[in-house]
Coordinates of C-alpha atoms and ligand atoms in Angstrom, one line a residue:
Chain N
M1 CA 0.0 -0.1 0.1
S2 CA 2.4 2.7 1.1
R3 CA 5.0 1.0 -1.2
S4 CA 2.9 1.8 -4.3
R5 CA 2.2 5.3 -3.0
E6 CA 5.6 5.8 -2.7
T7 CA 6.2 4.6 -6.4
K8 CA 3.4 6.7 -7.6
D9 CA 5.1 9.7 -5.7
W10 CA 8.2 9.1 -7.4
I11 CA 6.7 8.8 -10.7
F12 CA 5.1 12.0 -10.4
R13 CA 8.1 13.9 -9.2
L14 CA 9.9 12.4 -12.3
I15 CA 7.1 13.7 -14.7
F16 CA 7.3 17.1 -13.0
K17 CA 10.9 17.2 -13.0
A18 CA 11.2 16.2 -16.8
T19 CA 8.6 19.1 -17.8
G20 CA 10.7 21.7 -15.9
L21 CA 13.7 20.3 -17.6
L22 CA 12.2 20.3 -21.0
T23 CA 11.4 24.0 -20.5
I24 CA 14.9 24.8 -19.5
A25 CA 16.1 22.5 -22.7
L26 CA 13.9 24.6 -25.2
L27 CA 15.2 28.0 -23.8
V28 CA 18.7 26.9 -24.1
G29 CA 18.3 25.0 -27.3
I30 CA 16.7 28.1 -28.9
F31 CA 19.6 30.2 -27.7
L32 CA 22.1 28.2 -29.1
M33 CA 20.5 27.9 -32.3
L34 CA 20.6 31.6 -32.5
I35 CA 24.2 31.8 -31.3
S36 CA 25.6 29.3 -33.6
N37 CA 23.8 30.8 -36.6
S38 CA 25.1 34.3 -35.6
I39 CA 28.7 33.1 -35.4
A40 CA 29.1 33.1 -39.0
F41 CA 27.9 36.4 -39.4
F42 CA 30.7 37.8 -37.1
F43 CA 33.3 36.5 -39.6
D44 CA 32.1 38.8 -42.1
V45 CA 31.1 41.9 -39.9
S46 CA 32.7 43.1 -36.8
L47 CA 30.8 43.1 -33.3
I48 CA 31.7 46.9 -33.4
D49 CA 30.3 47.7 -36.7
F50 CA 27.1 45.6 -36.0
L51 CA 26.3 47.1 -32.4
G52 CA 27.4 50.4 -33.2
G53 CA 26.3 50.9 -36.8
K54 CA 23.6 53.4 -37.6
Q55 CA 22.9 51.9 -40.7
W56 CA 20.9 48.9 -41.8
S57 CA 21.2 48.3 -45.6
P58 CA 21.9 44.7 -46.5
D59 CA 21.3 45.5 -50.3
K60 CA 24.0 48.3 -50.3
G61 CA 27.6 47.1 -51.7
G62 CA 28.6 44.3 -49.6
G63 CA 25.7 45.0 -47.2
V64 CA 25.7 47.4 -44.2
Y65 CA 24.6 45.8 -41.0
G66 CA 24.1 48.3 -38.2
I67 CA 21.6 47.2 -35.6
L68 CA 21.1 50.6 -33.9
P69 CA 18.3 51.9 -36.2
L70 CA 16.5 48.7 -35.5
L71 CA 17.2 48.8 -31.9
A72 CA 16.1 52.1 -31.7
S73 CA 12.9 51.4 -33.3
T74 CA 12.2 48.3 -31.1
G75 CA 13.0 50.6 -28.1
L76 CA 11.1 53.5 -29.2
V77 CA 7.7 51.7 -30.2
T78 CA 7.8 49.5 -26.9
L79 CA 8.9 52.4 -24.6
G80 CA 5.7 54.1 -26.1
S81 CA 3.4 51.4 -25.7
M82 CA 4.6 50.9 -22.1
V83 CA 4.1 54.5 -21.3
I84 CA 0.4 54.2 -22.3
A85 CA -0.2 50.5 -21.1
I86 CA 1.3 50.3 -17.5
P87 CA -0.7 53.1 -16.1
L88 CA -3.9 52.3 -17.9
G89 CA -3.5 48.8 -17.4
I90 CA -2.5 48.8 -13.4
L91 CA -5.4 51.6 -13.0
T92 CA -7.8 49.4 -14.7
A93 CA -6.8 46.5 -12.7
A94 CA -7.1 48.4 -9.6
Y95 CA -10.5 49.9 -10.3
L96 CA -11.8 46.3 -11.3
A97 CA -10.5 44.9 -8.1
E98 CA -11.1 47.6 -5.6
F99 CA -14.3 49.9 -6.8
A100 CA -16.1 48.3 -9.7
P101 CA -19.6 47.2 -8.8
S102 CA -19.8 43.4 -9.4
R103 CA -22.3 43.9 -12.3
L104 CA -19.7 46.0 -14.2
Q105 CA -16.9 43.7 -13.3
A106 CA -19.2 41.0 -15.0
I107 CA -19.1 43.0 -18.1
L108 CA -15.6 44.1 -18.3
K109 CA -13.6 40.9 -17.4
P110 CA -14.8 39.0 -20.4
L111 CA -14.5 42.0 -22.8
I112 CA -10.9 42.2 -21.6
E113 CA -10.2 38.6 -22.5
V114 CA -12.0 39.0 -25.8
L115 CA -9.4 41.9 -26.6
A116 CA -6.7 39.3 -25.8
S117 CA -7.9 37.0 -28.2
I118 CA -8.0 39.4 -31.1
P119 CA -5.4 38.1 -33.7
S120 CA -2.6 40.5 -34.3
V121 CA -3.4 40.9 -38.0
A122 CA -6.6 42.3 -37.2
I123 CA -4.9 44.8 -34.8
G124 CA -2.7 45.6 -37.6
F125 CA -5.5 46.5 -39.8
L126 CA -6.9 48.6 -37.1
G127 CA -3.7 50.6 -37.1
I128 CA -4.0 51.1 -40.9
V129 CA -7.5 52.2 -41.2
L130 CA -7.9 54.0 -37.8
V131 CA -5.0 54.7 -35.8
G132 CA -3.0 55.9 -38.8
P133 CA -5.4 58.3 -40.4
A134 CA -6.1 59.6 -36.7
I135 CA -2.6 60.4 -36.1
S136 CA -2.0 62.0 -39.6
N137 CA -4.8 64.1 -38.8
V138 CA -4.1 65.3 -35.4
F139 CA -0.2 65.7 -36.0
G140 CA -0.5 66.9 -39.7
T141 CA 1.8 64.1 -40.8
L142 CA 1.7 62.6 -44.5
S143 CA 1.4 59.3 -43.0
G144 CA 0.2 57.9 -40.1
L145 CA 2.4 54.5 -40.1
N146 CA 4.9 55.4 -37.7
A147 CA 6.2 54.6 -34.2
L148 CA 3.5 56.3 -32.2
N149 CA 1.0 54.0 -34.1
G150 CA 2.8 51.0 -33.4
S151 CA 3.0 52.1 -29.7
I152 CA -0.8 52.6 -29.4
L153 CA -1.5 49.0 -31.1
L154 CA 1.1 47.5 -29.0
A155 CA -0.3 49.2 -25.8
V156 CA -3.7 47.5 -26.9
M157 CA -2.1 44.2 -27.2
A158 CA -0.3 44.2 -24.0
L159 CA -3.3 45.6 -21.9
P160 CA -5.4 42.5 -21.3
T161 CA -2.1 40.7 -20.0
I162 CA -1.3 43.6 -17.7
I163 CA -4.7 44.0 -16.6
S164 CA -5.4 40.6 -15.7
V165 CA -2.2 39.6 -14.0
S166 CA -2.2 43.0 -12.0
E167 CA -5.9 42.2 -11.0
D168 CA -4.7 38.9 -9.6
A169 CA -1.8 40.7 -7.8
I170 CA -4.2 43.0 -6.2
N171 CA -6.8 40.7 -5.2
A172 CA -4.1 38.6 -3.5
I173 CA -3.1 41.0 -1.1
P174 CA -4.9 40.4 2.3
K175 CA -8.1 42.4 3.3
S176 CA -6.2 42.8 6.6
Y177 CA -3.8 45.4 5.1
R178 CA -6.5 47.4 3.8
E179 CA -8.4 47.3 7.2
A180 CA -5.0 48.4 8.8
S181 CA -4.8 51.3 6.5
L182 CA -8.2 52.5 6.7
A183 CA -8.6 52.0 10.5
L184 CA -5.5 54.7 10.7
G185 CA -7.7 57.2 8.9
A186 CA -6.5 56.5 5.3
N187 CA -9.2 57.0 2.7
Q188 CA -9.6 54.5 0.0
W189 CA -7.3 56.4 -2.4
A190 CA -4.4 56.5 0.1
T191 CA -5.0 52.9 0.8
L192 CA -5.0 51.9 -2.7
F193 CA -1.9 54.2 -3.7
R194 CA 0.1 53.7 -0.5
V195 CA -0.7 50.1 0.6
T196 CA -2.4 48.0 -1.7
L197 CA -0.4 48.7 -4.8
P198 CA 3.0 48.9 -3.1
A199 CA 2.1 45.7 -1.5
A200 CA 1.2 44.0 -4.9
L201 CA 4.2 45.6 -6.6
P202 CA 5.9 42.2 -7.0
G203 CA 2.9 40.9 -9.0
L204 CA 2.5 44.2 -10.8
I205 CA 6.1 44.0 -12.1
A206 CA 5.5 40.4 -13.2
A207 CA 2.4 41.9 -15.0
V208 CA 4.5 44.5 -16.7
M209 CA 7.3 42.1 -17.6
L210 CA 4.6 39.8 -19.4
G211 CA 3.0 42.8 -21.2
L212 CA 6.7 44.1 -22.2
G213 CA 7.7 40.8 -23.4
R214 CA 4.3 40.6 -25.6
A215 CA 5.2 44.2 -26.9
L216 CA 8.9 43.3 -27.6
G217 CA 8.1 40.0 -29.4
E218 CA 5.1 41.3 -31.4
T219 CA 5.7 41.2 -35.1
M220 CA 2.8 41.5 -37.5
T221 CA 1.2 44.5 -36.0
V222 CA 4.2 46.6 -36.1
L223 CA 5.2 45.3 -39.4
M224 CA 1.8 46.5 -40.6
A225 CA 1.5 49.9 -38.7
T226 CA 5.0 51.4 -38.4
G227 CA 5.9 52.2 -42.1
N228 CA 9.0 49.9 -42.0
A229 CA 11.7 52.5 -42.5
A230 CA 15.0 51.2 -41.2
A231 CA 16.5 54.4 -40.4
M232 CA 17.5 56.1 -37.2
P233 CA 14.2 57.3 -35.7
T234 CA 14.4 60.9 -34.3
S235 CA 10.8 61.1 -33.0
F236 CA 7.6 59.1 -32.3
L237 CA 6.4 60.4 -35.7
D238 CA 8.8 58.7 -37.8
S239 CA 8.3 55.6 -39.5
V240 CA 10.5 52.9 -37.9
R241 CA 11.3 49.2 -38.5
T242 CA 11.6 46.9 -35.4
I243 CA 13.8 44.0 -35.2
T244 CA 11.0 41.6 -35.3
A245 CA 9.7 43.3 -38.6
T246 CA 13.0 43.2 -40.1
I247 CA 13.5 39.6 -39.6
A248 CA 9.9 38.9 -40.8
I249 CA 10.3 41.2 -43.9
E250 CA 13.7 39.9 -44.8
M251 CA 13.9 36.3 -43.9
G252 CA 11.7 35.4 -47.0
E253 CA 14.0 36.8 -49.4
V254 CA 17.4 36.4 -48.2
P255 CA 19.5 33.5 -49.9
F256 CA 20.4 30.7 -47.5
Q257 CA 23.5 31.0 -45.5
T258 CA 24.7 34.3 -46.8
T259 CA 25.9 37.2 -44.6
H260 CA 22.5 38.7 -44.7
Y261 CA 20.8 35.6 -43.8
F262 CA 23.3 35.0 -40.7
A263 CA 22.7 38.7 -39.8
L264 CA 18.9 38.2 -39.3
F265 CA 20.0 35.5 -36.7
A266 CA 22.3 38.0 -35.1
I267 CA 19.5 40.7 -34.5
A268 CA 17.2 37.9 -33.3
A269 CA 20.0 36.8 -30.6
V270 CA 20.0 40.2 -29.5
L271 CA 16.4 40.6 -29.1
F272 CA 16.6 37.3 -27.2
I273 CA 19.1 38.7 -24.8
I274 CA 17.2 41.8 -24.2
T275 CA 14.1 40.0 -23.4
L276 CA 15.9 37.5 -21.1
G277 CA 17.9 40.4 -19.3
I278 CA 14.6 42.2 -18.8
N279 CA 12.7 39.2 -17.3
L280 CA 15.7 38.5 -15.2
L281 CA 15.8 42.2 -13.9
G282 CA 12.1 41.9 -13.1
E283 CA 12.5 38.9 -11.3
Y284 CA 15.4 40.1 -9.1
L285 CA 13.4 43.3 -8.3
A286 CA 10.3 41.4 -7.4
N287 CA 12.4 39.3 -5.0
R288 CA 13.9 42.1 -3.4
L289 CA 10.4 43.5 -2.6
R290 CA 9.0 40.1 -1.4
K291 CA 11.0 40.3 1.8
Y292 CA 8.2 43.1 3.1
H293 CA 5.9 40.4 3.0
A294 CA 5.0 37.4 5.5
Chain S
M1 CA -18.7 56.3 37.2
S2 CA -16.3 58.6 35.1
Q3 CA -17.3 60.5 32.2
T4 CA -18.7 58.9 29.4
K5 CA -16.5 58.7 26.2
L6 CA -18.4 56.5 23.8
S7 CA -22.0 55.8 23.6
T8 CA -25.0 54.1 21.7
Q9 CA -28.4 55.2 21.7
S10 CA -30.8 52.4 20.5
L11 CA -28.3 51.0 18.0
N12 CA -29.6 48.6 15.6
L13 CA -27.4 47.1 12.7
H14 CA -28.5 44.8 9.8
F15 CA -26.5 42.9 7.4
G16 CA -29.1 42.5 4.5
D17 CA -32.0 40.9 6.4
K18 CA -30.0 39.7 9.4
H19 CA -30.6 41.6 12.5
V20 CA -27.1 41.6 14.2
L21 CA -27.2 44.3 16.8
K22 CA -30.5 44.8 18.8
G23 CA -31.2 48.0 20.5
I24 CA -27.9 48.5 22.0
N25 CA -27.5 51.3 24.7
I26 CA -24.2 51.7 26.2
E27 CA -22.0 54.0 27.9
I28 CA -18.5 53.5 27.8
P29 CA -16.5 55.3 30.5
A30 CA -13.4 57.3 29.5
N31 CA -10.0 56.3 30.6
K32 CA -11.1 52.9 31.6
V33 CA -10.8 49.4 30.0
T34 CA -14.2 48.1 29.1
A35 CA -14.4 44.4 28.0
L36 CA -17.1 43.0 25.5
I37 CA -17.7 39.5 26.0
G38 CA -20.3 36.8 25.1
P39 CA -20.6 33.7 23.1
S40 CA -19.2 33.6 19.5
G41 CA -21.2 35.4 16.8
C42 CA -23.3 37.4 19.4
G43 CA -22.2 40.6 17.9
K44 CA -19.0 41.8 19.7
S45 CA -16.9 42.6 16.7
T46 CA -19.8 44.1 14.9
L47 CA -20.4 46.6 17.7
L48 CA -16.8 47.5 18.3
R49 CA -16.4 48.0 14.4
S50 CA -19.3 50.3 14.4
F51 CA -17.5 52.8 16.5
N52 CA -14.9 53.5 13.9
R53 CA -17.4 53.0 11.2
M54 CA -15.5 50.0 9.6
H55 CA -18.8 48.9 8.2
D56 CA -18.9 51.7 5.9
L57 CA -17.4 49.6 3.2
T58 CA -19.9 46.7 3.8
P59 CA -22.7 47.7 1.4
E60 CA -25.1 45.4 3.0
A61 CA -24.7 46.8 6.5
Y62 CA -27.5 49.1 7.5
I63 CA -27.3 51.1 11.0
E64 CA -30.2 52.8 12.9
G65 CA -29.6 54.9 16.0
K66 CA -27.0 56.9 17.4
L67 CA -23.3 56.5 18.2
L68 CA -21.6 59.1 19.9
L69 CA -18.0 60.2 20.6
E70 CA -18.6 62.3 23.6
Q71 CA -21.2 64.8 22.1
L72 CA -19.8 64.0 18.3
D73 CA -22.4 62.2 16.1
L74 CA -20.1 59.5 14.5
Y75 CA -22.4 58.9 11.5
D76 CA -23.4 62.5 10.8
K77 CA -22.7 63.1 7.1
K78 CA -20.8 66.5 8.4
N79 CA -18.1 64.4 10.2
T80 CA -15.5 62.7 8.0
V81 CA -14.5 59.1 8.6
T82 CA -11.1 59.8 8.2
D83 CA -11.0 62.2 11.2
I84 CA -13.3 59.9 13.2
R85 CA -10.6 56.8 12.9
K86 CA -7.8 59.2 13.8
R87 CA -9.7 59.9 17.1
I88 CA -10.6 56.1 17.5
G89 CA -7.9 53.7 16.6
M90 CA -8.2 50.1 16.0
V91 CA -6.2 46.7 16.8
F92 CA -7.2 43.5 15.0
Q93 CA -7.5 40.0 15.9
K94 CA -4.7 38.7 13.9
P95 CA -1.7 41.2 13.8
N96 CA -1.7 43.0 10.6
P97 CA 1.4 45.1 10.1
L98 CA 1.7 46.7 6.9
P99 CA 4.1 45.3 4.4
K100 CA 6.5 48.0 5.2
S101 CA 9.4 48.7 7.6
I102 CA 8.9 48.8 11.5
F103 CA 9.4 52.6 11.2
D104 CA 7.1 53.2 8.2
N105 CA 4.4 50.9 9.9
L106 CA 4.0 53.9 12.5
A107 CA 5.1 56.9 10.3
Y108 CA 2.4 55.9 7.7
G109 CA -0.6 57.2 9.8
L110 CA 1.2 60.5 10.7
K111 CA 2.1 61.0 7.1
L112 CA -1.6 60.6 6.3
H113 CA -2.7 63.1 8.9
K114 CA 0.0 65.7 7.7
T115 CA 2.3 65.6 10.5
P116 CA 5.3 67.7 9.8
K117 CA 8.2 65.4 8.6
K118 CA 10.7 66.4 11.2
E119 CA 8.5 65.6 14.2
I120 CA 7.7 62.1 12.9
P121 CA 11.2 60.2 14.3
D122 CA 10.5 61.3 17.7
M123 CA 6.9 60.6 17.8
V124 CA 7.5 57.0 16.5
T125 CA 10.3 56.6 19.1
K126 CA 7.9 57.7 21.9
A127 CA 5.0 55.6 20.8
L128 CA 7.3 52.6 20.5
Q129 CA 8.6 53.2 24.0
E130 CA 5.1 53.5 25.3
S131 CA 4.3 50.0 23.7
Y132 CA 7.1 48.6 25.5
L133 CA 8.7 47.5 22.0
W134 CA 11.4 50.2 21.8
E135 CA 14.1 48.2 23.4
E136 CA 13.6 45.0 21.1
V137 CA 13.5 47.1 18.0
K138 CA 15.6 50.2 18.4
D139 CA 18.7 49.0 16.4
E140 CA 16.6 47.6 13.5
L141 CA 13.9 50.1 12.8
Q142 CA 14.1 49.7 9.0
K143 CA 13.5 45.8 9.1
P144 CA 10.4 44.6 7.4
A145 CA 7.7 44.6 10.2
V146 CA 6.8 40.9 9.0
Q147 CA 10.0 39.6 10.4
L148 CA 8.9 40.5 14.0
S149 CA 7.5 37.6 16.1
G150 CA 3.7 37.5 16.4
G151 CA 3.5 39.1 19.8
Q152 CA 6.0 42.1 18.6
Q153 CA 3.8 42.4 15.7
Q154 CA 0.7 43.0 17.6
R155 CA 2.4 45.4 20.0
L156 CA 3.7 47.4 16.8
C157 CA 0.0 47.3 15.7
I158 CA -0.9 49.0 19.3
A159 CA 2.0 51.3 18.8
R160 CA 0.6 52.2 15.3
A161 CA -2.5 53.3 16.9
V162 CA -0.9 55.1 19.8
V163 CA 1.1 57.2 17.8
L164 CA -1.6 58.9 16.2
R165 CA -2.5 60.1 19.9
P166 CA -6.5 58.8 19.5
E167 CA -8.8 59.1 22.4
V168 CA -10.0 55.7 22.0
I169 CA -8.5 52.5 21.0
L170 CA -10.6 49.3 20.0
M171 CA -9.2 46.1 20.3
D172 CA -10.9 43.0 18.7
E173 CA -9.5 39.9 20.5
P174 CA -5.9 41.1 20.4
C175 CA -4.2 38.2 22.0
S176 CA -6.0 35.1 20.5
A177 CA -3.3 34.7 18.1
L178 CA -0.4 35.1 20.7
D179 CA 1.2 32.7 23.1
P180 CA 0.9 33.2 26.9
I181 CA 4.1 35.2 27.2
S182 CA 3.3 37.5 24.5
T183 CA -0.3 37.7 25.7
K184 CA 0.9 39.0 29.2
K185 CA 3.1 41.8 27.5
V186 CA 0.1 42.9 25.7
E187 CA -2.2 42.9 28.8
E188 CA 0.5 45.0 30.5
L189 CA 0.6 47.2 27.9
I190 CA -3.3 47.7 27.8
L191 CA -3.3 48.4 31.4
S192 CA -0.9 51.0 30.9
L193 CA -2.7 52.7 28.2
K194 CA -5.7 53.5 30.1
D195 CA -4.2 56.7 31.6
D196 CA -4.3 58.1 28.5
Y197 CA -6.8 56.5 26.5
T198 CA -10.2 54.8 26.6
V199 CA -9.9 51.0 25.7
V200 CA -12.8 48.9 24.4
I201 CA -11.5 45.3 24.2
V202 CA -13.4 42.2 22.7
T203 CA -12.2 39.0 24.6
H204 CA -13.4 35.4 24.8
N205 CA -11.0 35.1 27.7
M206 CA -12.8 35.5 31.1
Q207 CA -9.7 35.2 32.9
Q208 CA -8.2 38.0 30.8
A209 CA -11.3 40.2 31.0
Q210 CA -10.8 39.8 34.9
R211 CA -7.2 40.9 34.7
I212 CA -7.4 44.1 32.5
A213 CA -11.1 45.1 32.4
D214 CA -12.5 47.9 34.8
Y215 CA -16.2 47.4 33.1
V216 CA -17.5 44.4 31.2
A217 CA -20.4 44.2 28.6
F218 CA -22.0 40.8 28.3
M219 CA -23.5 40.3 25.0
Y220 CA -25.9 37.6 23.8
L221 CA -27.7 37.1 20.4
G222 CA -27.0 40.8 19.5
E223 CA -28.1 42.4 22.8
V224 CA -26.1 43.8 25.4
I225 CA -27.7 41.8 28.5
E226 CA -25.7 43.3 31.2
F227 CA -23.2 46.0 31.6
D228 CA -21.4 46.9 34.8
E229 CA -18.2 46.7 36.7
C230 CA -16.1 43.9 36.3
E231 CA -16.1 42.9 39.6
K232 CA -19.9 42.9 39.7
I233 CA -20.2 40.9 36.3
F234 CA -18.0 38.1 37.6
H235 CA -19.2 38.0 41.1
Q236 CA -22.6 39.2 41.2
P237 CA -24.1 38.9 37.9
Q238 CA -27.7 40.2 37.9
H239 CA -28.8 38.1 35.0
E240 CA -29.2 34.6 34.5
L241 CA -27.7 34.5 31.1
T242 CA -24.7 36.3 32.3
R243 CA -24.2 33.9 35.2
N244 CA -24.7 30.7 33.1
Y245 CA -22.1 32.0 30.5
I246 CA -19.4 32.7 33.2
E247 CA -20.0 29.5 34.9
G248 CA -20.0 27.7 31.6
T249 CA -16.9 29.0 30.2
F250 CA -15.2 28.4 33.8
G251 CA -16.5 25.0 34.3
Ligands
LIG1 N1 -20.1 41.1 6.6 C1 -21.2 40.5 7.3 N2 -22.1 40.1 6.5 C2 -23.2 39.6 7.0 N3 -23.2 38.8 8.1 C3 -22.2 39.2 9.0 C4 -21.1 40.1 8.6 N4 -20.2 40.1 9.6 C5 -20.8 39.6 10.7 N5 -22.0 38.9 10.4 C6 -22.8 38.0 11.4 O1 -23.1 38.8 12.3 C7 -23.1 38.2 13.5 C8 -22.2 38.6 14.6 O2 -20.9 38.6 14.0 P1 -19.6 39.1 14.9 O3 -19.8 40.3 15.5 O4 -18.3 38.9 14.4 O5 -19.6 38.1 16.2 P2 -18.7 38.0 17.3 O6 -17.4 39.1 17.2 O7 -19.2 38.3 18.5 O8 -18.2 36.7 17.3 C9 -22.7 36.7 13.1 O9 -23.8 35.9 12.8 C10 -22.0 37.0 11.7 O10 -22.2 35.8 11.0
LIG2 MG1 -15.5 38.5 16.7

């Protein structure tokens, strides 16, 4: 009896360990694949020219492969999207968790889930027919396909993740914290901003990281909405081309195992490292904050 | 009997269609410890929480009658709940330090009520001294409060109420989650508080009530059955129900 239970225990532990290891293996595998394909690129182009180059023109002469314009594009679009999505997402989550009457909650929550399930191509169309014209109207630009457009769309795509993860984080804060604050004479707003949200910060960071990851990696939407000019952007109204869009556009036409081909792996590796770095930083910050919790 | 600090007049409280407090008239004397006793579910916590308006956030709570802090009508729309809660502090059953440092747990309330920044450290120190916690924490004020022991956390929660210099401190079974030694320390602390504050404490521990209370209210099914000096309640209860309860819980 207890023998068979022990065996069962052992089998389950093995299964869980295996699935955990599989995730790690996948991560390492993807990274090695990117790196090994990138190495050939660095036989032709120096790391300095690659990381410091302000021009990305694979077709020009022997090809110029400076990642900076792509990096700046990705950075700009993502930054813009987070500036919109983080406050909006967290405040929406706080409203849903703390203030919204249950009837409104019952309507809003499914709506937010629907928003999450809209395919990125559809959001891209939204950028072309709605956001783009609106931007060119408001700012008087010729085209509305630019970094701002991408930021707005990515914000829309990151919002559902940020909202639902933030809401879980806020709901997980014990009622006793709120009571402690209210009993000291705090109003509901002070309680929210000085106790509940700070207490939920580890979870809010996780929410932002997931949203950020979504925005950084998103391809189709930015490809459709940002104008795809691989030049150094100087403002949110410039057309930009992110790392992801560059890979998607150029991978289809590039001859196999040329410098250009390997260059695309190299920029993918850079994106991978950035994403990983951001997640590790988020994890580190969240862990540092957790020591204040029981 | 000394001056009345807190009182209720025909207080009735309903949660939805559940009638929880029934026609309560009580006058709680100033600078004394008043204990609320009675079987579980009889409405002790509900009565206690109606004094600092903690039911405000419970939509189904409905209150009739009057509650007064001296002459101040606690439920008059003119009187803001945040000011009332500054004057009537509360300590909960389970120690609930905020997820902040020891220092910030006390500074939080002071900042809320716009205390000048340079006065805060001294006030924090004083409140911790008065709560017999200072010696134990003076070298680690920046430590997260959750790293304190349960008893220390509860004394911190009392200090957090004390630092605001309230007039009344409400306590809902403040020792029920503590070990005997911590309980003893908290009881000593409560006794020392009554010089400056009016203390109302819910307790299910009859020995504790006798050790610390000056006055005792016995509650049963939402009513205050008997309210008198501690000595009288425990030795010459006027009411059959009171006697049964006290004997029952001893036997
Ligand atoms: N928020 C609430 N909604 C509905 N009923 C409640 C609520 N809070 C307390 N009650 C009910 O009110 C009664 C008194 O509760 P309480 O004051 O907590 O009792 P005590 O503290 O004496 O054990 C109980 O029957 C309890 O179930
Ligand atoms: Mg109770």
